[in-house]
XYZ file of C-alpha atoms in Angstrom:
753
model
C -67.984 47.849 24.993
C -65.889 49.984 22.612
C -63.579 52.697 23.959
C -63.269 56.168 22.425
C -60.251 58.317 23.314
C -60.351 62.042 22.646
C -57.050 63.852 23.149
C -56.878 67.540 24.001
C -54.220 68.148 21.345
C -53.140 71.683 22.177
C -52.957 70.970 25.920
C -50.813 67.842 25.474
C -48.617 69.497 22.851
C -48.087 72.567 25.065
C -47.013 70.393 27.988
C -44.374 68.629 25.884
C -43.192 71.872 24.304
C -42.473 73.600 27.607
C -41.264 70.444 29.384
C -38.560 69.751 26.786
C -37.630 73.121 25.258
C -34.159 72.035 24.163
C -35.098 68.786 22.398
C -34.266 68.943 18.703
C -32.873 67.005 15.772
C -29.260 67.245 14.677
C -30.213 69.899 12.120
C -31.727 72.067 14.871
C -35.389 71.283 14.149
C -37.189 71.523 17.528
C -39.179 68.408 18.505
C -40.028 68.804 22.226
C -43.758 69.365 21.721
C -44.027 66.481 19.254
C -42.134 64.188 21.626
C -44.476 65.121 24.476
C -47.503 64.381 22.314
C -46.000 61.143 20.967
C -45.222 59.970 24.524
C -48.850 60.477 25.531
C -50.003 58.802 22.310
C -47.980 55.690 23.099
C -49.243 55.670 26.698
C -52.836 56.019 25.467
C -52.409 52.959 23.247
C -50.753 50.887 25.972
C -52.820 51.867 28.994
C -56.259 52.611 27.589
C -56.311 50.168 24.632
C -58.642 52.312 22.499
C -60.884 51.281 19.649
C -61.226 54.842 18.386
C -58.940 57.866 18.787
C -59.563 61.489 17.796
C -57.719 64.724 18.554
C -59.440 68.020 19.355
C -57.590 71.238 18.527
C -57.953 74.974 19.033
C -57.845 76.950 15.801
C -55.071 79.559 16.036
C -56.336 83.125 15.599
C -59.899 81.860 15.381
C -62.655 84.332 14.703
C -64.979 85.391 17.492
C -65.728 82.422 19.775
C -68.957 81.726 21.593
C -67.316 82.883 24.822
C -65.861 86.095 23.428
C -69.404 86.980 22.349
C -70.367 86.734 26.022
C -67.247 88.538 27.291
C -64.928 90.203 24.743
C -61.992 90.157 27.194
C -62.131 86.344 27.506
C -58.559 84.969 27.321
C -57.253 88.490 26.734
C -53.581 88.992 27.484
C -52.437 85.479 26.573
C -48.968 85.670 25.067
C -48.181 84.220 21.677
C -46.038 81.046 21.827
C -42.474 81.333 20.459
C -41.699 80.500 16.843
C -40.369 77.041 17.789
C -43.921 76.138 18.792
C -45.345 76.730 15.326
C -42.344 75.143 13.608
C -43.337 71.785 15.126
C -47.013 71.784 14.087
C -46.422 70.343 10.577
C -44.391 67.530 12.182
C -47.269 66.850 14.577
C -49.674 66.601 11.640
C -47.331 64.048 10.026
C -47.381 62.010 13.222
C -51.186 62.123 13.427
C -51.449 61.034 9.796
C -49.198 58.054 10.564
C -51.331 57.067 13.552
C -54.432 57.626 11.445
C -56.006 59.811 14.106
C -58.292 62.546 12.765
C -57.822 66.084 14.066
C -60.972 68.125 14.664
C -61.132 71.902 14.943
C -64.109 74.204 14.601
C -64.203 77.928 14.005
C -65.868 79.741 16.886
C -65.398 76.862 19.332
C -62.529 75.610 21.481
C -61.101 72.104 21.719
C -62.917 71.724 25.079
C -66.252 72.201 23.303
C -65.392 69.640 20.636
C -64.452 67.120 23.323
C -67.601 67.909 25.290
C -69.785 67.493 22.199
C -68.198 64.172 21.211
C -68.467 62.876 24.805
C -72.139 63.897 25.067
C -72.949 62.184 21.770
C -71.100 59.007 22.818
C -73.007 58.997 26.131
C -76.177 58.370 24.133
C -74.685 55.178 22.701
C -74.882 52.170 24.990
C -71.743 50.521 23.590
C -69.238 53.427 23.789
C -67.092 54.437 26.754
C -65.344 57.812 26.386
C -61.960 58.768 27.858
C -60.849 62.401 27.628
C -57.068 62.916 27.814
C -56.035 66.436 28.805
C -53.883 68.582 31.052
C -56.801 70.936 31.737
C -58.718 70.394 34.975
C -61.641 72.402 33.547
C -62.580 69.217 31.683
C -63.638 67.636 34.992
C -67.113 69.067 34.559
C -67.643 66.489 31.778
C -67.267 63.464 34.092
C -70.319 61.208 33.770
C -71.119 57.480 34.026
C -69.938 57.057 30.440
C -67.097 59.615 30.412
C -63.772 59.362 32.268
C -61.099 62.037 32.514
C -57.376 61.277 32.362
C -55.018 64.079 33.346
C -51.502 64.128 31.876
C -48.945 64.415 34.643
C -45.124 64.437 34.693
C -43.649 62.657 31.679
C -46.256 60.482 29.975
C -48.168 59.462 33.098
C -51.958 59.374 32.823
C -53.950 59.776 36.045
C -57.666 59.029 36.061
C -59.642 61.668 37.942
C -63.058 61.155 39.436
C -65.276 63.090 41.818
C -63.250 62.062 44.891
C -59.959 63.278 43.436
C -61.653 66.459 42.275
C -63.138 67.062 45.726
C -59.711 66.603 47.292
C -58.141 69.118 44.883
C -60.790 71.852 44.884
C -62.924 71.199 47.957
C -66.129 71.010 45.874
C -67.854 68.312 43.829
C -67.577 68.033 40.057
C -71.164 69.235 39.559
C -70.282 72.418 41.476
C -67.204 73.185 39.392
C -68.574 75.860 37.066
C -70.259 77.554 40.028
C -66.891 77.507 41.812
C -65.279 79.129 38.756
C -68.136 81.642 38.638
C -67.097 82.832 42.099
C -63.291 82.667 42.072
C -62.751 83.308 38.361
C -59.774 82.060 36.363
C -56.859 84.375 35.623
C -55.433 82.075 32.917
C -58.602 82.447 30.839
C -59.390 85.948 32.118
C -62.688 84.839 33.657
C -63.459 87.626 36.168
C -65.567 85.789 38.797
C -66.659 87.818 41.827
C -64.066 90.376 42.836
C -62.726 89.693 46.336
C -64.158 86.159 46.673
C -61.386 83.572 46.957
C -61.331 79.747 46.999
C -61.934 79.456 50.754
C -65.053 81.649 50.702
C -66.306 79.963 47.514
C -65.999 76.455 48.997
C -67.799 77.556 52.169
C -70.670 79.096 50.205
C -71.047 76.090 47.907
C -70.987 73.670 50.827
C -73.859 75.575 52.431
C -76.009 76.501 49.421
C -75.116 73.872 46.804
C -74.630 76.162 43.834
C -74.562 79.707 42.501
C -78.343 79.939 42.251
C -78.709 78.840 45.875
C -76.160 81.409 47.017
C -78.019 84.303 45.409
C -81.433 82.987 46.538
C -80.125 83.275 50.132
C -78.147 86.460 49.661
C -79.988 88.052 52.572
C -78.211 85.601 54.910
C -74.822 87.163 54.118
C -73.332 90.080 56.026
C -70.676 92.766 55.820
C -67.978 92.739 53.166
C -68.972 89.359 51.692
C -72.540 90.569 51.096
C -71.233 93.697 49.395
C -68.891 91.683 47.164
C -71.614 89.229 46.139
C -74.113 92.011 45.416
C -71.593 93.963 43.341
C -70.469 90.843 41.498
C -73.861 89.268 40.738
C -73.754 89.972 37.000
C -70.093 88.977 36.744
C -70.767 85.711 38.592
C -73.481 84.477 36.248
C -71.528 85.620 33.199
C -68.407 83.813 34.505
C -70.421 80.625 34.947
C -71.340 80.699 31.267
C -67.704 81.338 30.325
C -66.556 78.346 32.404
C -69.243 75.996 31.048
C -68.077 73.654 28.282
C -70.472 73.512 25.326
C -71.746 70.038 24.466
C -73.768 71.025 21.434
C -71.157 72.300 18.980
C -72.107 71.745 15.296
C -69.657 68.899 14.717
C -69.827 65.075 14.508
C -67.220 62.396 15.040
C -66.564 60.001 12.153
C -65.999 56.691 13.938
C -64.755 54.998 10.782
C -62.073 57.665 10.396
C -61.119 57.369 14.087
C -60.833 53.561 14.034
C -57.538 52.461 15.639
C -57.066 49.910 12.861
C -56.314 52.787 10.492
C -52.896 53.185 12.118
C -50.116 52.677 9.566
C -47.521 50.716 11.514
C -44.774 51.268 8.942
C -45.352 55.018 8.895
C -45.449 55.280 12.692
C -42.172 53.387 13.002
C -40.570 55.426 10.228
C -41.543 58.836 11.601
C -40.550 57.932 15.176
C -37.192 56.804 13.829
C -36.771 59.958 11.732
C -37.548 62.101 14.781
C -35.034 60.047 16.817
C -37.757 58.941 19.270
C -36.314 55.429 19.386
C -37.310 54.807 23.008
C -40.946 55.400 22.054
C -40.813 52.717 19.359
C -39.892 50.098 21.936
C -42.645 51.329 24.264
C -45.324 50.550 21.678
C -47.321 47.344 22.233
C -45.651 44.359 20.575
C -48.218 44.094 17.784
C -47.378 47.656 16.737
C -43.655 46.947 16.602
C -43.939 44.150 14.089
C -43.824 46.368 11.057
C -42.327 44.486 8.077
C -38.897 45.384 6.712
C -37.971 47.559 9.671
C -34.805 45.796 10.772
C -32.817 49.036 10.822
C -35.351 50.799 13.008
C -33.069 50.989 16.007
C -29.893 51.984 14.168
C -28.806 48.351 13.903
C -29.525 47.776 17.566
C -29.835 44.004 18.151
C -33.153 42.548 19.169
C -33.707 41.864 22.860
C -32.210 38.435 23.487
C -33.879 35.681 25.503
C -31.611 34.995 28.463
C -32.482 31.857 30.439
C -31.425 31.048 33.980
C -29.167 28.024 34.438
C -27.587 26.365 37.512
C -24.391 27.921 38.838
C -21.503 26.150 37.028
C -18.853 24.094 38.807
C -16.163 26.074 37.002
C -16.541 29.411 35.271
C -14.986 29.733 31.825
C -15.224 33.138 30.180
C -14.301 33.882 26.585
C -15.025 37.596 26.974
C -16.641 40.072 29.349
C -19.614 38.895 31.389
C -22.732 40.930 32.065
C -23.134 41.278 35.827
C -25.587 42.828 38.261
C -25.995 42.714 42.010
C -29.396 42.322 43.636
C -29.145 42.527 47.404
C -26.663 39.816 48.415
C -26.990 37.887 45.147
C -24.748 38.212 42.107
C -26.318 37.637 38.698
C -23.781 36.689 36.074
C -24.449 36.252 32.346
C -21.424 34.817 30.477
C -23.168 35.074 27.093
C -26.402 36.222 25.493
C -28.306 33.022 26.224
C -27.617 32.125 29.858
C -27.535 33.652 33.318
C -26.463 32.292 36.726
C -27.152 33.473 40.258
C -25.242 32.912 43.462
C -25.005 34.432 46.932
C -21.957 36.689 47.120
C -20.815 34.963 50.311
C -20.787 31.600 48.513
C -18.791 32.669 45.460
C -15.338 31.101 45.186
C -12.278 33.343 44.837
C -11.562 31.746 41.448
C -14.790 33.256 40.093
C -13.738 36.759 41.097
C -10.328 36.133 39.528
C -11.956 35.003 36.290
C -14.158 38.088 36.242
C -11.200 40.343 37.025
C -9.314 38.982 34.019
C -12.249 38.782 31.585
C -13.872 42.123 32.435
C -17.538 42.989 32.803
C -20.485 44.700 31.163
C -22.540 46.539 33.791
C -24.891 49.437 34.297
C -23.165 51.863 36.721
C -20.001 49.905 37.476
C -18.983 52.348 40.220
C -22.106 51.519 42.197
C -21.381 47.831 41.629
C -17.920 48.321 43.181
C -19.559 50.028 46.177
C -22.149 47.268 46.614
C -19.501 44.538 46.452
C -17.278 46.419 48.912
C -20.207 46.606 51.334
C -20.259 42.798 51.282
C -16.518 42.503 51.828
C -15.524 41.825 48.227
C -12.478 43.704 46.936
C -12.122 43.337 43.182
C -10.855 45.419 40.263
C -11.980 44.307 36.817
C -9.363 44.509 34.085
C -11.882 46.057 31.726
C -15.300 47.580 32.230
C -17.947 48.534 29.715
C -20.232 50.822 31.678
C -23.568 51.055 29.853
C -24.549 54.255 31.642
C -21.289 56.098 30.938
C -21.224 54.909 27.327
C -24.763 56.222 26.837
C -23.568 59.597 28.098
C -20.601 59.635 25.723
C -22.788 58.736 22.747
C -25.391 61.386 23.577
C -24.584 63.709 26.523
C -27.815 65.655 25.925
C -30.070 62.631 26.425
C -32.162 63.164 29.541
C -33.126 59.610 30.470
C -30.202 57.205 30.328
C -31.698 54.522 32.571
C -31.367 50.965 31.303
C -35.132 50.777 30.828
C -35.069 53.903 28.648
C -32.117 52.622 26.620
C -33.808 49.279 26.072
C -37.196 50.850 25.538
C -39.163 48.729 27.997
C -39.462 47.993 31.694
C -36.792 45.863 33.382
C -38.810 43.441 35.490
C -36.340 40.633 36.288
C -32.611 39.814 36.394
C -33.053 37.903 33.122
C -34.556 41.011 31.519
C -31.727 43.128 32.934
C -29.089 40.793 31.489
C -30.893 40.782 28.143
C -31.017 44.576 28.237
C -27.311 44.840 29.079
C -26.343 42.605 26.157
C -28.679 44.411 23.776
C -27.428 47.900 24.627
C -23.811 46.673 24.793
C -24.099 45.468 21.194
C -25.623 48.737 20.061
C -23.019 50.840 21.887
C -20.126 48.848 20.401
C -21.615 49.485 16.975
C -21.986 53.194 17.791
C -18.327 53.374 18.836
C -17.326 51.820 15.504
C -19.009 54.753 13.766
C -17.421 57.239 16.186
C -14.012 55.666 16.932
C -12.612 58.720 18.737
C -15.555 58.676 21.164
C -14.975 54.954 21.635
C -11.326 55.667 22.413
C -12.343 58.239 25.053
C -14.521 55.550 26.649
C -11.809 52.897 26.506
C -8.796 54.952 27.597
C -10.269 57.700 29.776
C -13.795 57.310 31.124
C -14.015 53.564 31.810
C -10.564 53.333 33.495
C -11.479 56.333 35.700
C -14.417 54.464 37.291
C -12.321 52.445 39.757
C -10.221 55.401 41.028
C -13.426 57.393 41.544
C -14.896 54.474 43.511
C -11.791 54.420 45.718
C -12.014 58.183 46.312
C -15.671 57.909 47.304
C -15.165 54.774 49.376
C -12.210 56.096 51.382
C -13.603 59.612 51.734
C -11.797 62.693 52.985
C -11.159 63.503 56.625
C -12.458 66.645 58.330
C -11.508 68.175 61.659
C -14.897 68.434 63.377
C -13.477 70.355 66.342
C -12.066 73.033 64.045
C -15.433 73.423 62.292
C -17.259 73.558 65.648
C -14.926 76.323 66.817
C -15.410 78.200 63.568
C -19.191 77.870 63.875
C -19.135 79.692 67.217
C -16.915 82.427 65.798
C -19.211 82.927 62.797
C -22.266 82.994 65.059
C -20.707 85.732 67.211
C -19.595 87.800 64.232
C -23.062 87.449 62.673
C -24.783 88.690 65.826
C -22.336 91.576 66.164
C -23.108 92.533 62.564
C -26.829 92.378 63.303
C -26.458 94.784 66.194
C -24.441 97.203 64.063
C -27.178 97.153 61.405
C -29.900 97.701 64.013
C -27.960 100.722 65.289
C -27.634 102.164 61.783
C -31.328 101.590 61.022
C -32.542 102.780 64.424
C -34.623 99.668 65.107
C -34.499 95.858 64.884
C -35.667 94.099 61.734
C -35.475 90.691 60.084
C -32.363 90.751 57.894
C -33.602 87.663 56.044
C -36.838 89.375 55.000
C -36.478 91.160 51.629
C -39.541 93.289 52.413
C -38.203 94.491 55.786
C -34.700 95.033 54.388
C -36.154 97.020 51.492
C -38.051 99.167 53.992
C -34.817 99.893 55.893
C -32.726 100.715 52.811
C -35.130 102.758 50.733
C -37.633 104.207 53.216
C -35.718 104.608 56.473
C -32.239 105.323 55.055
C -33.499 106.895 51.816
C -30.917 105.193 49.579
C -31.356 105.934 45.838
C -33.746 103.667 43.903
C -32.676 104.626 40.380
C -32.219 101.441 38.338
C -33.442 99.211 41.204
C -36.155 96.689 40.374
C -39.406 96.918 42.294
C -41.624 93.949 43.048
C -44.812 93.324 45.009
C -43.030 93.492 48.381
C -40.902 96.540 47.602
C -37.595 97.329 45.970
C -35.169 94.483 45.301
C -32.384 93.755 47.791
C -30.544 91.124 45.732
C -26.796 91.116 45.173
C -27.021 93.173 41.970
C -28.813 95.901 43.925
C -26.234 95.802 46.704
C -23.472 96.097 44.089
C -25.092 99.328 42.859
C -25.408 100.686 46.408
C -21.952 99.727 47.623
C -20.109 102.700 49.112
C -23.271 104.760 49.621
C -23.902 103.622 53.191
C -21.937 101.418 55.649
C -24.982 99.147 56.105
C -24.444 97.699 52.601
C -21.101 96.127 53.494
C -22.632 94.791 56.722
C -25.490 93.157 54.796
C -23.059 91.482 52.403
C -20.874 90.324 55.281
C -23.733 88.838 57.307
C -25.080 87.082 54.207
C -21.667 85.540 53.589
C -21.417 84.472 57.230
C -24.872 82.885 57.189
C -24.216 81.009 53.941
C -20.837 79.680 55.033
C -22.166 78.631 58.428
C -25.335 76.944 57.172
C -23.974 75.428 53.968
C -20.548 74.284 55.104
C -19.431 74.838 58.697
C -22.500 73.322 60.386
C -23.407 70.845 57.631
C -20.091 69.143 56.815
C -19.592 67.567 60.281
C -23.080 66.050 60.067
C -22.123 64.315 56.812
C -18.969 62.722 58.241
C -18.916 59.038 59.232
C -17.662 57.567 62.516
C -14.090 57.977 61.272
C -14.650 61.686 60.560
C -14.577 61.044 56.814
C -16.923 62.601 54.267
C -17.939 60.490 51.280
C -19.017 62.512 48.267
C -20.276 61.117 44.959
C -18.382 61.943 41.784
C -20.376 61.834 38.544
C -18.885 61.539 35.072
C -22.219 61.841 33.269
C -23.827 65.041 34.572
C -21.949 67.979 33.038
C -22.488 67.919 29.254
C -18.801 68.768 28.743
C -17.671 65.583 30.495
C -16.280 67.455 33.480
C -16.604 65.695 36.839
C -19.300 66.863 39.218
C -19.605 66.222 42.940
C -22.654 66.050 45.191
C -23.856 64.974 48.645
C -21.868 67.116 49.442
C -20.327 69.062 46.584
C -16.625 68.974 47.483
C -15.695 70.778 44.263
C -17.421 73.918 45.488
C -15.736 74.610 48.826
C -15.106 78.397 48.923
C -11.582 79.658 48.343
C -11.848 83.303 47.255
C -12.237 84.776 50.753
C -10.310 84.329 53.984
C -13.324 82.646 55.563
C -13.636 80.245 52.647
C -9.981 79.303 52.898
C -10.440 78.592 56.613
C -13.173 76.075 55.738
C -10.750 74.323 53.405
C -8.262 74.094 56.251
C -10.739 71.862 58.091
C -10.027 69.106 55.537
C -7.016 67.282 56.930
C -4.726 64.450 55.750
C -4.055 61.391 57.850
C -0.999 61.469 60.097
C 2.192 61.265 58.061
C 0.415 62.382 54.857
C 0.155 65.753 53.155
C -2.215 67.443 50.720
C -0.779 68.863 47.516
C -2.452 71.794 45.786
C -1.597 72.019 42.091
C -2.907 74.279 39.359
C -2.197 74.594 35.666
C -0.746 77.936 34.645
C -2.868 79.647 31.950
C -3.932 76.205 30.807
C -6.890 77.181 28.609
C -4.754 79.622 26.648
C -1.974 77.060 26.251
C -4.507 74.515 25.004
C -5.963 77.061 22.558
C -2.454 77.676 21.197
C -2.034 73.955 20.510
C -5.520 73.435 19.073
C -5.135 76.445 16.790
C -1.500 75.597 15.991
C -0.538 79.195 16.786
C 3.222 78.741 16.476
C 4.047 82.244 17.722
C 1.918 81.813 20.854
C 3.420 78.356 21.470
C 6.902 79.845 21.174
C 5.985 82.578 23.655
C 4.838 79.984 26.183
C 7.946 77.849 25.645
C 10.103 80.919 26.201
C 8.485 81.470 29.610
C 7.551 85.067 28.835
C 4.641 86.632 30.720
C 1.966 85.936 28.127
C -0.343 88.762 29.226
C 2.458 91.326 29.176
C 3.505 90.018 25.755
C -0.057 90.324 24.439
C -0.325 93.890 25.741
C 3.022 94.703 24.168
C 1.873 93.335 20.798
C -1.577 94.944 20.832
C -0.407 98.376 22.002
C 2.781 98.225 19.908
C 5.104 99.053 22.799
C 8.174 97.326 24.290
C 7.570 94.713 27.009
C 9.188 96.841 29.708
C 6.810 99.748 29.007
C 3.600 97.746 29.562
C 1.682 99.129 32.551
C -0.255 97.058 35.082
C -3.517 98.385 33.645
C -2.501 97.398 30.115
C -1.494 93.926 31.282
C -4.832 93.556 33.071
C -6.707 94.482 29.885
C -4.668 91.951 27.909
C -5.400 89.240 30.491
C -9.131 89.900 30.222
C -9.072 89.530 26.451
C -6.668 86.560 26.443
C -9.204 84.467 28.359
C -12.439 86.198 27.382
C -11.960 85.941 23.633
C -12.017 82.137 23.813
C -15.606 82.349 25.042
C -16.835 84.913 22.550
C -16.276 88.088 24.551
C -17.801 91.027 22.681
C -16.663 94.673 22.641
C -19.482 95.376 25.125
C -18.147 92.671 27.445
C -14.570 93.858 27.190
C -15.604 97.475 27.784
C -17.588 96.481 30.887
C -14.710 94.391 32.249
C -11.917 96.905 31.640
C -13.466 100.379 31.602
C -12.588 100.911 27.946
C -15.025 102.705 25.667
C -16.900 100.563 23.161
C -14.764 101.906 20.300
C -11.538 101.195 22.192
C -12.706 97.668 23.057
C -13.619 96.922 19.444
C -10.263 98.200 18.216
C -8.493 96.111 20.879
C -10.312 92.911 19.803
C -9.721 93.608 16.095
C -6.023 94.165 16.721
C -5.855 91.053 18.913
C -7.288 88.858 16.163
C -4.926 90.394 13.617
C -2.045 89.244 15.827
C -3.727 85.953 16.732
C -5.026 84.983 13.287
C -4.701 81.209 13.968
C -6.919 81.584 17.075
C -9.547 83.450 15.021
C -9.385 80.745 12.349
C -9.768 77.993 14.962
C -12.776 79.674 16.596
C -14.456 80.160 13.199
C -13.791 76.536 12.238
C -15.254 75.312 15.529
C -18.434 77.345 15.028
C -18.679 76.091 11.455
C -18.379 72.483 12.649
C -21.130 73.080 15.199
C -23.442 74.317 12.439
C -22.612 71.806 9.710
C -21.845 68.615 11.648
C -24.067 69.157 14.687
C -21.348 68.754 17.314
C -18.026 70.064 18.589
C -15.307 67.961 20.168
C -12.362 68.099 22.523
C -8.733 67.457 21.675
C -9.205 63.732 22.353
C -12.564 63.446 20.595
C -15.211 63.759 23.313
C -18.284 65.172 21.578
C -20.870 67.708 22.582
C -23.934 67.888 20.308
C -24.984 71.407 19.281
C -28.566 71.081 17.960
C -29.702 74.405 19.426
C -27.389 76.340 17.114
C -30.079 76.153 14.407
C -32.989 77.029 16.683
C -35.376 79.639 15.302
C -35.634 80.944 18.876
C -32.908 83.619 19.050
C -32.396 83.238 22.806
C -31.844 79.469 22.462
């Protein structure tokens, strides 16, 4: 039996577009929607093995459709997609041409109707099985013995849906679906349904009467409000059923010869996926579709996946260079070269092997985790050199979302041999990439890779907390919180739930009659968020109490009560430090986040005091003085600013003196404060509006201040302009040492992006 696949093009494209809004080429061309569609296309080929593939599409701005003739307000109110959506459509057409998949659209009909018509026609053929690929559950009504529905889920996953899955989701059978829609309506398509009848009532009615006709034939059995709703909504119900029904008789035919999978141009598919930088998708294609002739450079000179074979553990281990290693449970897998791999229980490995590995170095995926896993088995080792595949992938492309080994290789890792092969393959590619970007390679070699072992030690040893101090503080916070509650109850005149925005809104704006000018209003009342409290501060003593109790609750729940629970038997907390999360390369910390312990308030500082050194040790707190400004002076080669720093003058007072044209000793505190705001803010693009808001200046004054500042700091202005120019022309910016951050969004046609 032959298999026909019909893809709901707009639905699949939409999913990719909104799932990956920031994905783009180096020149800023957005590609998220195309990537989403291409991912599904590859999955369709691999999982469903089609003989024929066609794509159904909705015509943009189509003339009156069959449904709008029934109900002019059908789909009214749908917002137009952003410009980036339409920018990608020509690229999608290129991709479809390469795959050789015809795209069908029909004026007056929707993609659903085209799919329904093709499926109905195929049902009449005894040798065709139809699979409809969509993200729209409305397509379920087309399920039949010859037609299967596959719903696109997270990523490129395809889930087959049948009557049982549908029943579990909606509570009704597939053949009752359009009657269900006739009752509850559909806000996304503006199908009205029966006003006041919700899913629960609809399911109950359909269970009892089978369908819409049965419900209205037994209308006399209904009572009260439900009877009134059904009587008033009779016409709307039957109209809604017609709106929800997919047409299977649209005037269109599928050309099976045109849709034949053998029309796929393998060279073109490979070329366009490469051009769009979808290299992981190339490797996900079935093998026969990867064998396009003359495509050796497809993967940017990435070596082919090597065939690593397992061999007996050697009597002596001789290493000419780094070995690829991985740990699986209590077994170490070691690959000394690209053709062989050994395995041995960690407990049986001789000390000489660890010494050899220490001296030769390793290639590994997530070396820090490897250190942890070895330490758990009593092995203490520090490799002289480490090439961490995961960290290198981050350095090469910090915007890449999936940096798993499987994604880097482009196929599943199903065995230690496959993992070793993948490590060697990606290692070769990354070394080549570092040759083309030597400064990035130097960051890896001298900064990021050597930092892995110290981070492991920090995580492994942990930091000690005084549980008794936190327990005492918890009681104090609890008491202060309850006292604050009672004060608020007294001010309001009654008890209420402080954590309920609706009840708090009632207290502030109804009971206490606080002003609502400029305050957002939602379904449950006026907003009570922090921005609103900032506006109301000073207008009633309850505002300060609300802010205080919120701070107490957050500190207690997030830190004071939680930190002791995370400590081990030695009262030590073990966080995880990540080098590959923040796109800038800055370290992050989680489980728990020890880089985010409060410090700005007295209470926050008390929490920090609960972290204690071991006996005989001390903690040192150190901070760079005006470091960003000093760094800017060096990067911009602002000799005057460098001289000011080296002379130990107060840089903010000096800036105020220069901008206002007055002697240093005449600079007021307010003038120094304004200069401090601009000294730091200007590095991040502070506008006259921002400066005015931060200092109280007028817009004109702020603009004059910034203009005068850049006249005095011409090298800084030149450096900022050069950095922005590099972002636009070269597609990245970089740090002093050469760490790169790609800037593809700078060319986005979406202004907000």
